[in-house]
Structure formats: C-alpha cells, structure tokens
Amino acid sequence: MLERFPKFYEEFACLGGDCPHTCCAQWEVVLDPDTAERYRALSGELGERLRAIMTVDGDGDVCFPLNGGRCPFLDHENLCEIHRTLGQEATSVTCQEHPRFIEDYGPFREITLSASCPEANRLLFEGDGPMAFGCRITEEETEEGDPWLTGLVPLRQTMLHILGDGTRPIYDRLGDFLAMAEAAQEQLEQEELKAVATLDLTQVRHRTPEPGAGIFPEGLSFLKTLEQMEEDWEELLDRAARAQLPPRQDHQLQRVAEYAAFRYLLKCVNDGDLLGRAQLCVFLTLAAERIGAVIGIPEALRRLSCEIEHSDNNLEALLQAFWTHGALSLENCFHHVYTK
C-alpha cells in the first residue's frame, strides 16, 4: 500500500515528559476493545487499578475518566505508568497513534501529525517554501477506492500548488483556492472526474466581491458556541476579537492552509462536500490569523486543533455552519479574502 505524509513526519519524536502540553491531559483516554479486554484480564496491582478506573462514557466507549484534568495513569514526571510498566504495545490504540491522523482511502493511506501536538506544531512551521510530502510502499494489501479519488487526488495537488505559490499574497491564493473548490464541486456532482483532475485557474470563475463584513468577528463568536475543550478558550476568543491584526505573516498562514488542505480535502469522498472542506481550510487559516494576533499563529493553530480537530461534534458543527450560518457563508469567505 502507498502511504503519503508530510516530510516532517519522518522527523517527529514524542517529547514525553518534556512536552509542555501533554496529550494525557484535557481529553479522556478512550480504550479500544482489545486493550480493554487485556486490562480486564491483567493480574496484579496494576490490573486491579485499571479495572477500578475503567468506565463507560456517554458515547458507550470504555475510557479512563480524567482526574483533575489528567489521565489517572499520567505520573509526576508526565509519563505514562502503563507504558513504563508494560511497554508501549500495552497502551490503547488512541495513545499509540496520537498525534497521528491516519486516513485509509483503499488504494493508499495518508498520515498527518496533529497541530495540537507542540512538537508536530513546531515541525510544521519550520522551513521555507511550500510544504513537502513524502511517500513509501508497505506490504499491506490495498482495496478499491472511491471513484472520486481519480479526480480529487490531482485536484488537491493543484490546490496545494496554489497555496504554496509564495510569489503571491496569501489572501489572493486563498481566494483562488476557494474558486477552484467551487468549480470542482460542480464537476464532481456531474461525475465529470476527468474534468476535475485537469481543472486549473484558467477554467474557474473569479468572483467580484459583494458588499459584506467578512466572516469576523462573527466567526469567533460562532466558535464560542461549540463544546469547549480548554477553560480559557472563550476568553482567548474575546481577546482575539478585540485585537488589532499585526502585519500579515503570509508564510505562516500558508502553512496553516497547506496543513488543512492535505488533512481534509480528500475526506469529501465520505459526504461529497468538497466545497465545505475548502471553506474549513480557509476558515482555520483566517481564524489562526485572528487568534494569532494575541498568541502567535503557530500557537493559535495548536489551540484551534485542540478545540476543533479533536472533537467530532465541533468539526461537524463547523462544516454545517458553512451552509447555514450567514456570517460563515461562501460569499462572506470570498468577500473576506478579496477585500481585506
């Protein structure tokens, strides 16, 4: 099977106890069925403690509920007691895979590192030029993929190339990125996959900005309506709404957009909504800029990733809002990037 990943993925190594924002805090640890069964059969004092702490949450998942905002097996050195005692293979799939996002598309797999992880975040923003990607071949068998992938894979490459063109202002690139997605969505709905694969900027309609206020500050207000992952999130959004934007950091915003485009565009094979996912990429980029006025763009993306990418409910609500929330409409997105 072919695996694709950002090149910096090969450089990643967990910071362990030195991590300033450990992944063993804030989020409850969900156990996969095999791991839960192993813990139920484990002998000794650790096995007894595991069984005493394991519980079933509101979604029906077996998990470790947080203790003071931390996993109950996170020790005083910010290291996992289960990992230390039994080895990495004894931890849950969630713990072994984090901060990796792994998407299987049938004939290939893609792996990204979550920007919520401080070390992955640092690697993401290193270097100049467009984000680079690598690939490798594994011995795993492949499956048949969704027919849309024949058009979407080359389309995404074209859209990443637009985002990576550092000779142009980032807002111009974001506008073209949206225009490409809008044109491709029309072709996808007509099953014109060859047309999608060869689509370029000469074939898309460039909009004339319509009157409007853009997507902020209302976009930040919408984020406040979602489930809150960290206690100071609402306060941070209020500070961002009041802050004055500094000079635009085009390359950092480019990195946010590239990260989101690689992570999300192909996932439209699940529901057909390429355009909504393109809006998600643009929204995350612009929100990182707004919040970055307070804490810097890399940290802003880390916080957005914690709040949005690690909550299926929040991510789904945001995707729905692009179709139902006036301030987050496609027209407002175009207005924002073409006039600001």
Coordinates of C-alpha atoms in Angstrom, one line a residue:
M1 CA 0.0 0.0 0.0
L2 CA 1.1 3.5 -0.8
E3 CA 1.4 5.8 2.3
R4 CA 1.7 9.6 1.9
F5 CA 2.7 12.0 4.6
P6 CA 4.2 15.5 5.2
K7 CA 8.0 15.2 5.0
F8 CA 8.4 16.5 8.6
Y9 CA 6.5 13.4 9.8
E10 CA 9.8 11.5 9.4
E11 CA 11.5 13.8 11.9
F12 CA 8.8 13.6 14.6
A13 CA 9.6 12.1 18.0
C14 CA 7.4 12.5 21.1
L15 CA 8.8 14.8 23.7
G16 CA 7.5 12.6 26.5
G17 CA 7.7 14.2 29.9
D18 CA 9.2 17.3 28.5
C19 CA 6.1 18.2 26.5
P20 CA 4.6 21.5 27.6
H21 CA 1.1 20.4 26.6
T22 CA 0.9 16.6 27.3
C23 CA -1.7 14.7 25.3
C24 CA -2.6 12.8 28.5
A25 CA -4.4 15.8 29.9
Q26 CA -7.7 17.6 28.9
W27 CA -9.0 14.7 26.8
E28 CA -10.3 11.4 28.3
V29 CA -8.4 8.3 27.1
V30 CA -10.7 6.0 25.1
L31 CA -9.8 2.3 25.1
D32 CA -10.2 0.1 22.0
P33 CA -12.0 -3.2 22.7
D34 CA -8.8 -5.4 22.5
T35 CA -7.0 -3.1 25.0
A36 CA -10.0 -3.0 27.4
E37 CA -10.2 -6.8 27.3
R38 CA -6.4 -7.1 28.0
Y39 CA -6.8 -4.8 31.0
R40 CA -9.7 -6.8 32.4
A41 CA -7.5 -10.0 32.3
L42 CA -4.3 -8.3 33.7
S43 CA -3.2 -9.7 37.0
G44 CA -1.5 -7.8 39.9
E45 CA -1.9 -4.4 41.5
L46 CA -1.8 -2.5 38.2
G47 CA -4.6 -4.7 36.7
E48 CA -6.8 -4.1 39.8
R49 CA -6.3 -0.3 39.4
L50 CA -7.0 -0.4 35.7
R51 CA -10.3 -2.3 36.3
A52 CA -11.3 0.0 39.1
I53 CA -10.8 3.1 36.9
M54 CA -12.1 1.9 33.6
T55 CA -15.6 3.2 32.9
V56 CA -18.1 3.6 30.1
D57 CA -18.8 7.2 28.9
G58 CA -21.9 8.7 27.5
D59 CA -21.0 7.5 24.0
G60 CA -20.7 3.9 25.1
D61 CA -16.8 3.9 24.9
V62 CA -14.7 2.3 27.6
C63 CA -12.3 5.0 28.9
F64 CA -10.2 6.4 31.7
P65 CA -12.0 9.4 33.1
L66 CA -9.8 12.4 33.8
N67 CA -8.5 13.0 37.3
G68 CA -8.0 16.7 37.8
G69 CA -7.8 17.2 34.1
R70 CA -5.2 14.4 33.7
C71 CA -5.2 10.8 32.8
P72 CA -5.1 8.8 36.1
F73 CA -2.1 6.9 34.8
L74 CA 0.0 10.0 34.0
D75 CA 2.7 10.1 36.6
H76 CA 4.5 13.0 38.3
E77 CA 7.1 13.1 35.5
N78 CA 4.3 13.4 32.9
L79 CA 5.0 9.9 31.7
C80 CA 2.5 7.0 31.2
E81 CA 2.6 4.4 34.0
I82 CA 1.2 1.8 31.7
H83 CA 3.8 2.4 29.1
R84 CA 6.6 2.4 31.6
T85 CA 5.4 -0.8 33.3
L86 CA 4.0 -2.9 30.4
G87 CA 5.5 -1.3 27.3
Q88 CA 4.1 0.8 24.5
E89 CA 2.3 -2.1 23.0
A90 CA 0.1 -2.4 26.1
T91 CA -1.3 1.1 25.7
S92 CA -4.6 1.8 23.8
V93 CA -4.6 2.4 20.0
T94 CA -5.5 6.0 20.7
C95 CA -2.4 6.5 22.8
Q96 CA -0.1 4.7 20.3
E97 CA -1.4 6.6 17.3
H98 CA -1.6 10.1 18.8
P99 CA -0.8 12.7 17.4
R100 CA -1.2 10.9 14.1
F101 CA -4.3 11.2 12.0
I102 CA -4.5 8.2 9.8
E103 CA -6.9 8.0 6.8
D104 CA -7.3 4.9 4.7
Y105 CA -8.7 5.5 1.2
G106 CA -8.4 2.0 -0.1
P107 CA -5.5 2.1 -2.6
F108 CA -3.5 4.4 -0.4
R109 CA -3.2 5.7 3.1
E110 CA -2.4 9.2 4.3
I111 CA -0.8 10.1 7.7
T112 CA -0.7 13.6 9.2
L113 CA 0.5 14.9 12.6
S114 CA -2.0 16.9 14.6
A115 CA -1.0 20.5 15.0
S116 CA -2.3 20.2 18.6
C117 CA 0.9 18.4 19.5
P118 CA 3.6 21.0 20.4
E119 CA 6.4 19.1 18.6
A120 CA 4.4 18.4 15.5
N121 CA 3.4 22.1 15.5
R122 CA 7.0 23.2 15.7
L123 CA 8.0 21.0 12.8
L124 CA 5.0 22.2 10.7
F125 CA 6.2 25.8 10.8
E126 CA 9.9 25.1 10.2
G127 CA 11.5 25.8 6.8
D128 CA 10.7 27.9 3.8
G129 CA 8.8 27.3 0.6
P130 CA 5.8 25.0 0.0
M131 CA 5.1 22.1 2.3
A132 CA 6.9 19.0 1.1
F133 CA 5.4 15.5 1.1
G134 CA 6.9 12.0 1.1
C135 CA 5.6 8.5 0.4
R136 CA 6.6 4.9 1.0
I137 CA 5.3 1.5 0.0
T138 CA 4.2 -1.1 2.6
E139 CA 3.4 -4.8 2.1
E140 CA -0.2 -4.4 3.1
E141 CA -2.9 -5.3 0.6
T142 CA -5.0 -2.5 -1.0
E143 CA -8.7 -2.2 -1.5
E144 CA -10.7 -0.5 -4.2
G145 CA -11.0 3.3 -3.6
D146 CA -13.9 5.7 -4.2
P147 CA -14.1 6.7 -7.9
W148 CA -14.0 10.3 -7.0
L149 CA -10.3 9.8 -5.9
T150 CA -9.2 9.7 -9.6
G151 CA -10.2 13.4 -9.9
L152 CA -9.7 14.5 -6.3
V153 CA -6.0 13.5 -5.9
P154 CA -4.7 15.6 -8.8
L155 CA -7.1 18.4 -8.0
R156 CA -5.7 18.6 -4.4
Q157 CA -2.2 18.7 -5.8
T158 CA -3.2 21.7 -8.0
M159 CA -4.8 23.4 -5.0
L160 CA -1.8 22.8 -2.8
H161 CA 0.4 24.3 -5.6
I162 CA -1.8 27.4 -5.5
L163 CA -1.4 27.7 -1.7
G164 CA 2.3 27.2 -2.0
D165 CA 3.0 29.9 -4.5
G166 CA 4.9 32.3 -2.3
T167 CA 5.2 34.9 -5.0
R168 CA 1.6 36.0 -4.4
P169 CA -0.2 37.4 -1.3
I170 CA -1.8 34.7 0.8
Y171 CA -5.3 36.1 0.6
D172 CA -5.2 36.0 -3.3
R173 CA -4.1 32.4 -3.0
L174 CA -7.0 31.6 -0.6
G175 CA -9.4 33.2 -3.0
D176 CA -8.2 31.1 -5.9
F177 CA -8.3 28.0 -3.7
L178 CA -12.0 28.6 -2.9
A179 CA -12.7 29.4 -6.6
M180 CA -11.1 26.1 -7.6
A181 CA -13.2 24.2 -5.0
E182 CA -16.4 25.8 -6.1
A183 CA -15.7 24.9 -9.8
A184 CA -14.7 21.3 -8.9
Q185 CA -17.8 20.8 -6.7
E186 CA -20.0 21.4 -9.7
Q187 CA -18.0 19.0 -11.8
L188 CA -18.0 16.3 -9.1
E189 CA -21.7 16.5 -8.8
Q190 CA -21.9 15.8 -12.5
E191 CA -19.4 12.9 -12.1
E192 CA -17.0 14.7 -14.5
L193 CA -13.9 13.2 -12.9
K194 CA -11.6 13.8 -15.8
A195 CA -12.6 17.5 -15.8
V196 CA -11.9 17.7 -12.1
A197 CA -8.5 16.1 -12.5
T198 CA -7.4 18.7 -15.1
L199 CA -9.1 21.7 -13.6
D200 CA -6.9 24.8 -13.4
L201 CA -7.3 28.5 -12.6
T202 CA -8.0 29.5 -16.3
Q203 CA -11.2 27.5 -16.1
V204 CA -12.7 28.9 -12.9
R205 CA -14.9 31.9 -12.3
H206 CA -13.3 34.6 -10.2
R207 CA -15.9 36.4 -8.1
T208 CA -16.4 40.1 -7.8
P209 CA -16.6 40.8 -4.0
E210 CA -20.1 41.5 -2.8
P211 CA -20.8 44.0 0.0
G212 CA -20.4 42.5 3.4
A213 CA -18.5 42.5 6.6
G214 CA -16.4 39.3 6.1
I215 CA -16.5 36.4 8.5
F216 CA -15.1 38.1 11.6
P217 CA -15.7 38.8 14.4
E218 CA -18.9 36.7 14.0
G219 CA -16.7 33.7 13.1
L220 CA -15.1 33.9 16.5
S221 CA -18.5 34.2 18.2
F222 CA -19.6 31.0 16.5
L223 CA -16.6 29.2 17.9
K224 CA -17.7 30.2 21.4
T225 CA -21.0 28.2 20.8
L226 CA -19.1 24.9 20.3
E227 CA -18.1 22.5 23.0
Q228 CA -15.2 24.0 24.9
M229 CA -12.1 21.8 25.4
E230 CA -10.0 24.1 27.5
E231 CA -11.2 26.5 30.1
D232 CA -9.6 29.7 28.8
W233 CA -10.8 29.2 25.2
E234 CA -13.7 31.6 25.4
E235 CA -11.6 34.3 27.0
L236 CA -8.9 33.8 24.2
L237 CA -11.6 34.3 21.5
D238 CA -12.8 37.5 23.2
R239 CA -9.2 38.8 23.3
A240 CA -8.8 37.9 19.6
A241 CA -12.0 39.8 18.7
R242 CA -10.6 43.0 20.3
A243 CA -7.0 42.6 19.0
Q244 CA -5.6 44.6 16.1
L245 CA -4.1 42.4 13.4
P246 CA -0.3 42.7 13.0
P247 CA 1.4 42.8 9.6
R248 CA 0.3 39.7 7.7
Q249 CA 2.5 36.6 8.1
D250 CA 2.0 35.1 4.7
H251 CA 4.3 32.1 5.1
Q252 CA 2.8 31.0 8.5
L253 CA -0.7 31.4 7.1
Q254 CA 0.4 29.3 4.1
R255 CA 1.5 26.6 6.4
V256 CA -1.9 26.5 8.1
A257 CA -3.7 26.3 4.8
E258 CA -1.5 23.6 3.4
Y259 CA -1.8 21.6 6.6
A260 CA -5.6 21.8 6.5
A261 CA -5.8 21.1 2.7
F262 CA -3.8 17.9 3.0
R263 CA -5.8 16.8 6.0
Y264 CA -9.3 17.5 4.9
L265 CA -9.9 17.8 1.1
L266 CA -9.9 14.1 0.2
K267 CA -12.3 13.4 3.1
C268 CA -15.1 14.7 0.9
V269 CA -15.4 11.1 -0.5
N270 CA -17.4 10.5 2.7
D271 CA -20.1 13.0 2.1
G272 CA -19.5 14.8 -1.3
D273 CA -18.8 18.2 0.3
L274 CA -15.5 19.3 -1.2
L275 CA -16.5 23.0 -1.1
G276 CA -17.4 22.8 2.6
R277 CA -14.0 21.4 3.4
A278 CA -12.2 24.0 1.3
Q279 CA -14.1 26.6 3.4
L280 CA -12.9 24.8 6.5
C281 CA -9.3 25.2 5.3
V282 CA -9.8 28.9 4.7
F283 CA -11.7 29.4 7.9
L284 CA -8.9 27.7 10.0
T285 CA -6.3 29.9 8.3
L286 CA -8.1 33.1 8.9
A287 CA -9.1 32.2 12.4
A288 CA -5.4 31.3 13.2
E289 CA -4.5 34.8 11.9
R290 CA -7.1 36.5 14.2
I291 CA -6.2 34.4 17.3
G292 CA -2.6 34.7 16.3
A293 CA -2.8 38.4 16.9
V294 CA -2.9 37.5 20.6
I295 CA -0.7 34.4 20.9
G296 CA 1.1 34.0 17.5
I297 CA -0.1 31.9 14.6
P298 CA 1.6 28.6 15.4
E299 CA 0.1 28.6 18.9
A300 CA -3.3 29.8 17.5
L301 CA -3.4 26.7 15.2
R302 CA -2.4 24.5 18.1
R303 CA -5.4 25.8 20.1
L304 CA -7.8 25.6 17.1
S305 CA -6.6 22.0 16.5
C306 CA -7.3 21.1 20.2
E307 CA -10.8 22.6 20.0
I308 CA -11.9 21.6 16.5
E309 CA -9.9 18.6 15.2
H310 CA -10.2 16.5 18.3
S311 CA -14.0 16.9 18.7
D312 CA -16.1 15.2 16.0
N313 CA -19.1 17.2 17.2
N314 CA -17.3 20.5 16.9
L315 CA -15.9 19.6 13.5
E316 CA -19.3 18.6 12.1
A317 CA -21.0 21.7 13.6
L318 CA -18.4 23.9 11.8
L319 CA -18.9 22.1 8.5
Q320 CA -22.6 22.5 8.8
A321 CA -22.3 26.2 9.6
F322 CA -20.8 27.0 6.2
W323 CA -24.2 26.1 4.8
T324 CA -26.4 27.5 7.5
H325 CA -24.7 30.4 9.3
G326 CA -24.8 33.7 7.3
A327 CA -21.5 35.0 8.6
L328 CA -19.7 31.9 7.5
S329 CA -21.2 31.7 4.1
L330 CA -19.2 31.1 0.9
E331 CA -20.0 34.7 -0.2
N332 CA -18.6 36.1 3.1
C333 CA -15.5 33.9 2.7
F334 CA -14.9 35.3 -0.7
H335 CA -15.6 38.8 0.5
H336 CA -13.1 38.5 3.3
V337 CA -10.1 37.3 1.2
Y338 CA -10.8 39.6 -1.7
T339 CA -11.2 42.8 0.2
K340 CA -9.2 42.7 3.4

